Tab-separated table of C-alpha atoms in Angstrom:
chain	number	residue	atom	x	y	z
Q	224	UNK	CA	-14.757	39.458	163.365
Q	225	UNK	CA	-11.696	38.886	165.520
Q	226	UNK	CA	-10.478	35.582	164.168
Q	227	UNK	CA	-11.139	33.465	161.118
Q	228	UNK	CA	-12.595	30.097	162.049
Q	229	UNK	CA	-10.260	27.104	162.018
Q	230	UNK	CA	-12.055	23.815	161.293
Q	231	UNK	CA	-10.720	21.704	158.452
Q	232	UNK	CA	-13.585	19.197	158.530
Q	233	UNK	CA	-14.532	18.669	154.879
Q	234	UNK	CA	-18.013	19.541	153.646
Q	235	UNK	CA	-19.426	17.364	150.897
Q	236	UNK	CA	-23.043	18.448	150.538
Q	237	UNK	CA	-25.393	21.408	150.819
Q	238	UNK	CA	-27.233	19.612	153.640
Q	239	UNK	CA	-24.127	19.946	155.830
Q	240	UNK	CA	-24.218	23.727	155.389
Q	241	UNK	CA	-27.812	23.726	156.596
Q	242	UNK	CA	-26.856	21.534	159.542
Q	243	UNK	CA	-24.039	23.945	160.432
Q	244	UNK	CA	-26.576	26.752	160.957
Q	245	UNK	CA	-29.040	24.456	162.739
Q	246	UNK	CA	-26.306	23.601	165.232
Q	247	UNK	CA	-26.703	27.129	166.551
Q	248	UNK	CA	-30.058	26.298	168.155
Q	249	UNK	CA	-29.980	26.690	171.937
Q	250	UNK	CA	-32.524	26.164	174.726
Q	251	UNK	CA	-33.954	29.406	176.095
Q	252	UNK	CA	-32.135	29.115	179.424
Q	253	UNK	CA	-28.786	29.327	177.626
Q	254	UNK	CA	-29.596	32.314	175.404
Q	255	UNK	CA	-26.991	35.041	175.684
Q	256	UNK	CA	-26.214	38.539	174.367
Q	257	UNK	CA	-23.020	39.489	172.617
Q	258	UNK	CA	-22.431	43.215	172.042
Q	259	UNK	CA	-19.844	44.453	169.543
Q	260	UNK	CA	-18.788	48.028	169.014
Q	261	UNK	CA	-16.196	49.836	166.919
Q	262	UNK	CA	-14.549	53.184	167.621
Q	263	UNK	CA	-12.257	55.423	165.591
Q	264	UNK	CA	-8.921	56.212	167.301
Q	265	UNK	CA	-7.221	59.600	166.868
Q	266	UNK	CA	-4.256	61.507	168.265
Q	267	UNK	CA	-5.521	63.942	170.864
Q	268	UNK	CA	-2.793	66.469	170.140
Q	269	UNK	CA	-3.934	67.291	166.610
Q	270	UNK	CA	-6.965	65.102	165.765
Q	271	UNK	CA	-4.915	63.134	163.239
Q	272	UNK	CA	-5.488	59.444	162.425
Q	273	UNK	CA	-3.516	56.697	164.172
Q	274	UNK	CA	-1.396	54.439	161.920
Q	275	UNK	CA	-0.659	50.806	162.689
Q	276	UNK	CA	3.096	51.126	163.162
Q	277	UNK	CA	5.169	53.526	165.213
Q	278	UNK	CA	5.868	53.788	168.899
Q	279	UNK	CA	2.441	55.284	169.527
Q	280	UNK	CA	0.409	53.474	166.883
Q	281	UNK	CA	-2.285	50.811	166.844
Q	282	UNK	CA	0.238	48.046	167.347
Q	283	UNK	CA	1.500	49.732	170.517
Q	284	UNK	CA	-2.094	50.129	171.677
Q	285	UNK	CA	-2.730	46.396	171.210
Q	286	UNK	CA	0.487	45.474	172.984
Q	287	UNK	CA	-0.369	47.762	175.890
Q	288	UNK	CA	-3.816	46.227	176.189
Q	289	UNK	CA	-2.352	42.750	176.070
Q	290	UNK	CA	-0.218	43.594	179.073
Q	291	UNK	CA	-3.137	45.141	180.932
Q	292	UNK	CA	-5.780	42.479	180.221
Q	293	UNK	CA	-3.703	39.328	179.866
Q	294	UNK	CA	-5.629	38.451	176.717
Q	295	UNK	CA	-3.878	36.342	174.073
Q	296	UNK	CA	-2.617	38.070	170.911
Q	297	UNK	CA	-4.125	37.225	167.532
Q	298	UNK	CA	-1.274	37.245	165.029
Q	299	UNK	CA	-1.044	37.524	161.281
Q	300	UNK	CA	2.539	36.941	160.175
Q	301	UNK	CA	4.462	39.001	162.752
Q	302	UNK	CA	1.653	41.548	163.241
Q	303	UNK	CA	-0.665	41.489	166.251
Q	304	UNK	CA	-4.099	42.199	164.770
Q	305	UNK	CA	-6.240	41.549	167.835
Q	306	UNK	CA	-6.567	40.004	171.280
Q	307	UNK	CA	-8.646	37.104	172.556
Q	308	UNK	CA	-9.954	36.237	176.001
Q	309	UNK	CA	-9.676	32.455	176.119
Q	310	UNK	CA	-11.639	32.261	179.368
Q	311	UNK	CA	-14.512	34.665	178.786
Q	312	UNK	CA	-14.792	34.551	175.010
Q	313	UNK	CA	-14.447	38.269	174.272
Q	314	UNK	CA	-12.066	39.645	171.673
Q	315	UNK	CA	-10.550	42.841	170.329
Q	316	UNK	CA	-10.034	43.217	166.602
Q	317	UNK	CA	-9.096	45.835	164.029
Q	318	UNK	CA	-11.344	47.071	161.265
Q	319	UNK	CA	-9.681	48.128	157.982
Q	320	UNK	CA	-9.102	51.794	158.892
Q	321	UNK	CA	-7.952	51.117	162.430
Q	322	UNK	CA	-11.390	51.176	164.023
Q	323	UNK	CA	-10.893	49.420	167.326
Q	324	UNK	CA	-13.558	46.785	167.991
Q	325	UNK	CA	-14.641	44.950	171.102
Q	326	UNK	CA	-16.478	41.718	170.323
Q	327	UNK	CA	-18.113	41.176	173.665
Q	328	UNK	CA	-18.404	37.818	175.392
Q	329	UNK	CA	-21.787	36.035	175.400
Q	330	UNK	CA	-23.463	37.370	178.550
Q	331	UNK	CA	-26.756	36.639	180.284
Q	332	UNK	CA	-27.867	40.120	181.321
Q	333	UNK	CA	-27.623	43.714	180.180
Q	334	UNK	CA	-26.101	44.584	183.528
Q	335	UNK	CA	-23.146	42.374	182.589
Q	336	UNK	CA	-23.016	44.025	179.160
Q	337	UNK	CA	-22.798	47.452	180.794
Q	338	UNK	CA	-20.017	46.251	183.093
Q	339	UNK	CA	-18.099	44.678	180.227
Q	340	UNK	CA	-18.397	47.829	178.124
Q	341	UNK	CA	-17.268	50.055	180.995
Q	342	UNK	CA	-14.290	47.806	181.786
Q	343	UNK	CA	-13.169	47.737	178.161
Q	344	UNK	CA	-13.480	51.495	177.794
Q	345	UNK	CA	-11.495	52.014	180.993
Q	346	UNK	CA	-8.771	49.744	179.642
Q	347	UNK	CA	-8.504	51.424	176.248
Q	348	UNK	CA	-8.584	54.911	177.780
Q	349	UNK	CA	-5.813	54.083	180.260
Q	350	UNK	CA	-3.552	52.655	177.554
Q	351	UNK	CA	-4.676	55.254	175.030
Q	352	UNK	CA	-3.783	58.094	177.388
Q	353	UNK	CA	-0.199	56.841	177.638
Q	354	UNK	CA	0.017	57.024	173.827
Q	355	UNK	CA	-1.926	60.261	173.370
Q	356	UNK	CA	-4.791	58.379	171.672
Q	357	UNK	CA	-8.504	59.079	172.084
Q	358	UNK	CA	-11.557	57.337	170.622
Q	359	UNK	CA	-14.551	58.895	168.857
Q	360	UNK	CA	-18.169	58.089	169.715
Q	361	UNK	CA	-19.333	58.732	166.137
Q	362	UNK	CA	-20.604	56.329	163.494
Q	363	UNK	CA	-18.289	57.747	160.848
Q	364	UNK	CA	-14.895	59.396	160.842
Q	365	UNK	CA	-15.864	63.097	160.654
Q	366	UNK	CA	-12.729	64.747	159.278
Q	367	UNK	CA	-10.199	62.685	157.336
Q	368	UNK	CA	-10.540	61.760	153.702
Q	369	UNK	CA	-10.349	58.142	152.692
Q	370	UNK	CA	-6.820	58.762	151.397
Q	371	UNK	CA	-5.778	60.118	154.813
Q	372	UNK	CA	-7.183	57.099	156.640
Q	373	UNK	CA	-4.633	54.454	157.711
Q	374	UNK	CA	-4.704	50.865	156.466
Q	375	UNK	CA	-4.365	47.896	158.812
Q	376	UNK	CA	-2.105	44.931	157.850
Q	377	UNK	CA	-4.812	42.273	157.476
Q	378	UNK	CA	-4.717	40.160	154.337
Q	379	UNK	CA	-8.455	39.642	154.039
Q	380	UNK	CA	-8.864	43.427	153.936
Q	381	UNK	CA	-6.514	43.733	150.967
Q	382	UNK	CA	-8.702	41.343	149.017
Q	383	UNK	CA	-11.859	43.218	149.997
Q	384	UNK	CA	-10.242	46.572	149.162
Q	385	UNK	CA	-9.505	45.407	145.623
Q	386	UNK	CA	-12.979	43.940	145.147
Q	387	UNK	CA	-15.228	46.623	146.630
Q	388	UNK	CA	-14.934	49.204	143.804
Q	389	UNK	CA	-16.128	46.533	141.351
Q	390	UNK	CA	-19.487	46.070	143.084
Q	391	UNK	CA	-20.418	49.483	144.522
Q	392	UNK	CA	-19.274	53.063	144.978
Q	393	UNK	CA	-19.151	53.200	148.787
Q	394	UNK	CA	-17.585	49.934	149.921
Q	395	UNK	CA	-14.242	51.503	150.767
Q	396	UNK	CA	-15.938	54.167	152.858
Q	397	UNK	CA	-17.757	51.395	154.698
Q	398	UNK	CA	-14.522	49.556	155.369
Q	399	UNK	CA	-12.276	52.429	156.323
Q	400	UNK	CA	-14.449	55.198	157.730
Q	401	UNK	CA	-17.498	53.825	159.563
Q	402	UNK	CA	-18.123	52.479	163.058
Q	403	UNK	CA	-21.073	50.454	164.245
Q	404	UNK	CA	-22.523	48.738	167.274
Q	405	UNK	CA	-24.273	45.404	166.858
Q	406	UNK	CA	-25.961	42.822	169.049
Q	407	UNK	CA	-25.633	39.064	168.646
Q	408	UNK	CA	-28.615	36.962	169.741
Q	409	UNK	CA	-29.552	33.302	169.982
Q	410	UNK	CA	-32.496	31.319	168.622
Q	411	UNK	CA	-34.102	28.139	169.891
Q	412	UNK	CA	-35.385	26.480	166.725
Q	413	UNK	CA	-35.813	27.094	163.020
Q	414	UNK	CA	-39.277	28.563	163.607
Q	415	UNK	CA	-37.900	30.823	166.346
Q	416	UNK	CA	-35.106	31.967	164.039
Q	417	UNK	CA	-37.591	32.787	161.261
Q	418	UNK	CA	-39.807	34.851	163.548
Q	419	UNK	CA	-36.894	36.732	165.076
Q	420	UNK	CA	-35.274	37.348	161.704
Q	421	UNK	CA	-38.436	38.772	160.199
Q	422	UNK	CA	-39.139	41.035	163.169
Q	423	UNK	CA	-35.558	42.262	163.428
Q	424	UNK	CA	-35.217	42.851	159.675
Q	425	UNK	CA	-38.383	44.935	159.608
Q	426	UNK	CA	-37.373	46.922	162.694
Q	427	UNK	CA	-33.694	47.311	161.831
Q	428	UNK	CA	-34.313	50.715	160.162
Q	429	UNK	CA	-36.137	51.776	163.330
Q	430	UNK	CA	-32.985	51.035	165.313
Q	431	UNK	CA	-30.954	52.894	162.679
Q	432	UNK	CA	-33.192	55.928	163.179
Q	433	UNK	CA	-33.069	55.928	166.975
Q	434	UNK	CA	-29.283	55.600	167.112
Q	435	UNK	CA	-28.415	57.763	164.055
Q	436	UNK	CA	-25.028	59.330	164.834
Q	437	UNK	CA	-22.929	59.920	161.696
Q	438	UNK	CA	-23.778	63.340	160.244
Q	439	UNK	CA	-20.238	64.509	159.299
Q	440	UNK	CA	-17.847	63.530	156.508
Q	441	UNK	CA	-14.704	65.296	155.273
Q	442	UNK	CA	-15.081	68.023	157.885
Q	443	UNK	CA	-18.664	69.084	157.162
Q	444	UNK	CA	-22.273	67.876	157.328
Q	445	UNK	CA	-22.888	65.130	154.796
Q	446	UNK	CA	-26.645	65.600	154.391
Q	447	UNK	CA	-27.553	62.466	156.344
Q	448	UNK	CA	-28.220	61.620	159.961
Q	449	UNK	CA	-26.772	58.132	159.511
Q	450	UNK	CA	-24.281	58.339	156.678
Q	451	UNK	CA	-22.945	54.984	157.836
Q	452	UNK	CA	-26.320	53.438	157.017
Q	453	UNK	CA	-26.533	55.239	153.674
Q	454	UNK	CA	-23.079	53.967	152.703
Q	455	UNK	CA	-24.287	50.387	153.087
Q	456	UNK	CA	-26.924	51.024	150.408
Q	457	UNK	CA	-24.217	51.173	147.737
Q	458	UNK	CA	-21.557	48.833	149.068
Q	459	UNK	CA	-22.295	45.449	147.464
Q	460	UNK	CA	-25.887	44.620	146.641
Q	461	UNK	CA	-25.092	40.912	146.330
Q	462	UNK	CA	-24.463	40.622	150.066
Q	463	UNK	CA	-26.292	43.514	151.756
Q	464	UNK	CA	-29.808	44.779	152.308
Q	465	UNK	CA	-33.161	43.728	153.716
Q	466	UNK	CA	-33.176	40.183	152.202
Q	467	UNK	CA	-36.866	40.257	151.248
Q	468	UNK	CA	-36.876	36.497	150.680
Q	469	UNK	CA	-36.873	36.022	154.474
Q	470	UNK	CA	-40.554	37.025	154.455
Q	471	UNK	CA	-41.558	34.498	151.803
Q	472	UNK	CA	-43.565	31.385	152.643
Q	473	UNK	CA	-41.336	28.426	153.434
Q	474	UNK	CA	-38.327	30.485	154.467
Q	475	UNK	CA	-35.892	28.732	156.779
Q	476	UNK	CA	-32.317	27.557	157.069
Q	477	UNK	CA	-32.250	26.077	153.567
Q	478	UNK	CA	-33.372	29.263	151.840
Q	479	UNK	CA	-30.747	31.305	153.686
Q	480	UNK	CA	-28.066	28.785	152.743
Q	481	UNK	CA	-29.109	28.952	149.077
Q	482	UNK	CA	-28.800	32.740	149.154
Q	483	UNK	CA	-25.402	32.526	150.848
Q	484	UNK	CA	-24.208	30.030	148.245
Q	485	UNK	CA	-25.037	32.519	145.511
Q	486	UNK	CA	-23.146	35.413	147.123
Q	487	UNK	CA	-19.679	35.693	145.530
Q	488	UNK	CA	-16.747	34.725	147.731
Q	489	UNK	CA	-13.837	36.930	148.809
Q	490	UNK	CA	-11.146	34.427	149.771
Q	491	UNK	CA	-10.244	30.870	150.680
Q	492	UNK	CA	-7.819	30.510	153.557
Q	493	UNK	CA	-5.342	27.633	153.622
Q	494	UNK	CA	-2.973	27.639	156.586
Q	495	UNK	CA	-1.784	31.268	156.823
Q	496	UNK	CA	-2.452	32.076	153.159
Q	497	UNK	CA	-5.490	33.983	151.947
Q	498	UNK	CA	-6.184	33.002	148.350
Q	499	UNK	CA	-7.957	35.779	146.483
Q	500	UNK	CA	-10.988	34.213	144.791
Q	501	UNK	CA	-13.133	37.359	144.853
Q	502	UNK	CA	-16.215	36.908	142.716
Q	503	UNK	CA	-15.998	33.098	142.674
Q	504	UNK	CA	-18.814	30.737	143.630
Q	505	UNK	CA	-18.916	28.749	146.860
Q	506	UNK	CA	-20.905	26.164	144.912
Q	507	UNK	CA	-17.783	25.540	142.813
Q	508	UNK	CA	-15.641	25.133	145.930
Q	509	UNK	CA	-18.219	22.741	147.358
Q	510	UNK	CA	-17.979	20.659	144.180
Q	511	UNK	CA	-14.173	20.839	144.009
Q	512	UNK	CA	-14.369	22.857	140.799
Q	513	UNK	CA	-13.017	26.236	141.868
Q	514	UNK	CA	-10.804	27.314	138.983
Q	515	UNK	CA	-8.479	29.391	141.191
Q	516	UNK	CA	-7.775	26.389	143.464
Q	517	UNK	CA	-8.131	23.229	141.387
Q	518	UNK	CA	-8.968	20.181	143.467
Q	519	UNK	CA	-9.599	22.076	146.707
Q	520	UNK	CA	-12.860	21.224	148.431
Q	521	UNK	CA	-14.845	23.169	150.979
Q	522	UNK	CA	-14.307	22.831	154.728
Q	523	UNK	CA	-16.370	24.018	157.665
Q	524	UNK	CA	-13.864	26.849	158.065
Q	525	UNK	CA	-14.490	27.971	154.503
Q	526	UNK	CA	-18.231	28.083	155.101
Q	527	UNK	CA	-17.956	29.909	158.438
Q	528	UNK	CA	-15.581	32.460	156.916
Q	529	UNK	CA	-17.789	32.946	153.860
Q	530	UNK	CA	-20.927	33.468	155.950
Q	531	UNK	CA	-19.020	36.095	157.949
Q	532	UNK	CA	-18.536	38.111	154.726
Q	533	UNK	CA	-22.284	38.478	154.121
Q	534	UNK	CA	-23.630	41.823	155.297
Q	535	UNK	CA	-27.439	41.928	155.332
Q	536	UNK	CA	-29.171	44.146	157.872
Q	537	UNK	CA	-29.545	41.041	160.035
Q	538	UNK	CA	-26.976	38.285	159.536
Q	539	UNK	CA	-27.622	34.647	160.318
Q	540	UNK	CA	-24.773	32.428	161.385
Q	541	UNK	CA	-25.116	30.131	164.364
Q	542	UNK	CA	-26.594	33.162	166.055
Q	543	UNK	CA	-28.226	36.317	164.692
Q	544	UNK	CA	-26.493	39.682	164.340
Q	545	UNK	CA	-28.416	42.977	164.540
Q	546	UNK	CA	-26.360	45.235	162.253
Q	547	UNK	CA	-28.314	48.483	161.870
Q	548	UNK	CA	-26.899	51.033	164.312
Q	549	UNK	CA	-24.209	53.703	164.464
Q	550	UNK	CA	-21.909	53.556	167.445
Q	551	UNK	CA	-22.188	56.077	170.261
Q	552	UNK	CA	-21.098	56.471	173.883
Q	553	UNK	CA	-21.419	53.706	176.477
Q	554	UNK	CA	-25.111	54.281	177.298
Q	555	UNK	CA	-25.859	54.325	173.562
Q	556	UNK	CA	-24.099	50.975	173.083
Q	557	UNK	CA	-25.907	49.203	175.917
Q	558	UNK	CA	-29.264	50.755	174.966
Q	559	UNK	CA	-29.104	49.086	171.563
Q	560	UNK	CA	-28.607	45.708	173.244
Q	561	UNK	CA	-31.500	46.516	175.588
Q	562	UNK	CA	-33.773	47.375	172.658
Q	563	UNK	CA	-33.227	44.000	171.006
Q	564	UNK	CA	-33.086	41.892	174.167
Q	565	UNK	CA	-36.464	43.163	175.303
Q	566	UNK	CA	-38.035	42.505	171.897
Q	567	UNK	CA	-36.500	39.180	170.940
Q	568	UNK	CA	-35.939	37.362	174.234
Q	569	UNK	CA	-39.487	37.689	175.575
Q	570	UNK	CA	-42.204	35.774	173.732
Q	571	UNK	CA	-44.996	38.264	174.359
Q	572	UNK	CA	-42.822	41.168	173.201
Q	573	UNK	CA	-41.773	39.222	170.101
Q	574	UNK	CA	-45.430	38.498	169.294
Q	575	UNK	CA	-46.260	42.159	169.769
Q	576	UNK	CA	-43.382	43.235	167.544
Q	577	UNK	CA	-44.578	40.894	164.809
Q	578	UNK	CA	-48.069	42.418	165.039
Q	579	UNK	CA	-46.409	45.808	164.609
Q	580	UNK	CA	-44.672	44.918	161.329
Q	581	UNK	CA	-46.419	41.917	159.797
Q	582	UNK	CA	-48.590	43.908	157.389
Q	583	UNK	CA	-45.763	46.005	155.974
Q	584	UNK	CA	-45.347	45.285	152.275
Q	585	UNK	CA	-41.907	44.501	150.815
Q	586	UNK	CA	-41.810	47.848	149.007
Q	587	UNK	CA	-42.651	49.649	152.262
Q	588	UNK	CA	-39.785	47.944	154.081
Q	589	UNK	CA	-37.421	48.880	151.267
Q	590	UNK	CA	-38.614	52.487	151.185
Q	591	UNK	CA	-38.193	52.703	154.946
Q	592	UNK	CA	-34.628	51.441	154.618
Q	593	UNK	CA	-33.935	54.046	151.931
Q	594	UNK	CA	-35.493	56.969	153.819
Q	595	UNK	CA	-34.167	56.452	157.341
Q	596	UNK	CA	-30.497	57.408	156.775
Q	597	UNK	CA	-31.595	60.937	155.863
Q	598	UNK	CA	-34.832	61.379	157.809
Q	599	UNK	CA	-34.405	59.059	160.812
Q	600	UNK	CA	-37.378	59.448	163.165
Q	601	UNK	CA	-39.160	61.717	160.652
Q	602	UNK	CA	-39.397	58.979	158.026
Q	603	UNK	CA	-42.708	57.226	157.395
Q	604	UNK	CA	-43.751	53.591	157.016
Q	605	UNK	CA	-47.229	52.249	156.304
Q	606	UNK	CA	-48.768	55.649	157.061
Q	607	UNK	CA	-47.022	56.098	160.412
Q	608	UNK	CA	-43.986	58.081	161.472
Q	609	UNK	CA	-40.879	56.176	162.461
Q	610	UNK	CA	-41.002	58.059	165.754
Q	611	UNK	CA	-44.407	56.524	166.507
Q	612	UNK	CA	-43.280	53.040	165.478
Q	613	UNK	CA	-40.155	53.437	167.600
Q	614	UNK	CA	-42.263	54.476	170.571
Q	615	UNK	CA	-44.363	51.320	170.217
Q	616	UNK	CA	-41.299	49.097	169.766
Q	617	UNK	CA	-39.639	50.576	172.837
Q	618	UNK	CA	-42.782	50.028	174.887
Q	619	UNK	CA	-42.806	46.353	173.883
Q	620	UNK	CA	-39.101	46.100	174.655
Q	621	UNK	CA	-39.559	47.697	178.086
Q	622	UNK	CA	-42.269	45.194	179.008
Q	623	UNK	CA	-40.088	42.350	177.759
Q	624	UNK	CA	-37.191	43.508	179.910
Q	625	UNK	CA	-39.484	43.789	182.918
Q	626	UNK	CA	-40.602	40.209	182.451
Q	627	UNK	CA	-36.980	39.049	182.172
Q	628	UNK	CA	-36.672	40.449	185.699
Q	629	UNK	CA	-32.882	40.429	185.927
Q	630	UNK	CA	-31.879	42.747	188.759
Q	631	UNK	CA	-28.563	44.452	189.403
Q	632	UNK	CA	-26.949	44.873	192.806
Q	633	UNK	CA	-29.148	47.891	193.522
Q	634	UNK	CA	-32.330	45.974	192.726
Q	635	UNK	CA	-32.940	47.691	189.362
Q	636	UNK	CA	-34.106	45.677	186.396
Q	637	UNK	CA	-32.779	45.912	182.827
Q	638	UNK	CA	-35.223	48.632	181.773
Q	639	UNK	CA	-32.765	51.211	183.119
Q	640	UNK	CA	-30.576	50.486	180.096
Q	641	UNK	CA	-33.414	51.406	177.715
Q	642	UNK	CA	-33.941	54.923	179.079
Q	643	UNK	CA	-31.372	56.518	176.749
Q	644	UNK	CA	-33.250	55.300	173.647
Q	645	UNK	CA	-36.606	56.267	175.144
Q	646	UNK	CA	-35.359	59.814	175.751
Q	647	UNK	CA	-34.273	60.121	172.108
Q	648	UNK	CA	-37.647	58.981	170.787
Q	649	UNK	CA	-39.618	61.110	173.230
Q	650	UNK	CA	-37.693	64.212	172.117
Q	651	UNK	CA	-37.787	63.357	168.412
Q	652	UNK	CA	-34.142	64.429	168.152
Q	653	UNK	CA	-31.516	61.865	167.254
Q	654	UNK	CA	-27.898	62.079	168.421
Q	655	UNK	CA	-26.984	63.255	164.909
Q	656	UNK	CA	-29.484	66.113	164.991
Q	657	UNK	CA	-28.149	67.277	168.334
Q	658	UNK	CA	-24.629	67.286	166.910
Q	659	UNK	CA	-25.729	69.261	163.866
Q	660	UNK	CA	-27.300	71.868	166.142
Q	661	UNK	CA	-23.973	72.246	167.901
Q	662	UNK	CA	-22.067	72.377	164.602
Q	663	UNK	CA	-24.237	75.260	163.423
Q	664	UNK	CA	-24.161	76.856	166.879
Q	665	UNK	CA	-21.396	76.775	169.467
Q	666	UNK	CA	-19.036	74.719	167.294
Q	667	UNK	CA	-18.950	77.585	164.784
Q	668	UNK	CA	-19.181	75.433	161.652
Q	669	UNK	CA	-16.260	73.180	162.586
Q	670	UNK	CA	-16.104	69.462	163.388
Q	671	UNK	CA	-12.951	69.906	165.450
Q	672	UNK	CA	-14.884	70.189	168.751
Q	673	UNK	CA	-16.071	66.619	168.136
Q	674	UNK	CA	-12.558	65.457	168.983
Q	675	UNK	CA	-13.046	66.925	172.460
Q	676	UNK	CA	-16.739	66.294	173.055
Q	677	UNK	CA	-17.621	63.127	171.099
Q	678	UNK	CA	-15.131	60.850	172.825
Q	679	UNK	CA	-15.282	57.847	175.086
């Protein structure tokens, strides 16, 4: 998230929190895609991590990009911590370990997404080259220990860093060493949101399997194909996971709000100050009874910021975030957006996807989520292989993209952006498995070649 929300409108009742989410409803003709991806920077000379400060650090990278793009700096104290495109709506932000994130603008077509991704990567490579910095196309930092990983000067991350070890064993790895790609999507009504959330939750492990790309940690294979996904399983169970309640009768905005209210807070921001209230209840803030900030009452900013610190496999805000995939190269990034756009933005494809998953039992969805980080396409669900389910989901997505019928300048529709994922599923070999073959083959048991070959 590039910037914390700034809206001091007071909130006095739970119903206003529900209304805040409902305000995200949009008519179909205005639905857009927002694609976000993170990437780990490194010094090309010696494959070492890039600190924030220094003449060739992350700060210099941000300042160089500001000059190239004309985007406005996002400041915290005297530190630039991101950039924002006031006109288009895109942003660049820093994850805790220096992972460099593009939060893409809301765009109508996948062709625009591909162009945006290519333009951003050109920009960061041009500035990065002047500083000797490259960027990895892997879902987890493959070499450095957590202690060797730099720390970015963002106050909210300090609070999270202190809190994470209290609620799980892998939260700091999630913060400092992983990189993801996610897709943000719109909904038209509460019923539309419910249907999309259920389908995308059930299929999120399928996306994890297709795009699995984080098989190395601390310089060696880690035993998983998506270690990034496995890390999330022991990060903070209060705010992560498959949120099984979304499949219960009567689920809607109110039930999601009630869950969010029960997730412990991280911070309350007042002006430029982040007040550490980690573990506290938003219900207390709503009632003006938060012991750490006596008399303070909740604002719309507080709610928006709190909702942004929930990390289920699909997150609901005033849009929906698909959160299940490791990052990869440019085709990989756009293919994930294509997968979800074809499924969720075409009614027939969405109906077909629901038929695909509607009979899965809660325990089957949970087992699928547990198995996929290690087994990927070889995992099973409801008596079928994930590879077979993925093949069916991709077929539905392809037909959905055809019906969207958005053509590029060469007259090609959006299905061209799905081909990368289709090739993976047809072969049965994930990006991670291909990397492991190289590690045990021409790489000679070293991850160092990744810093030459797995780069943007």
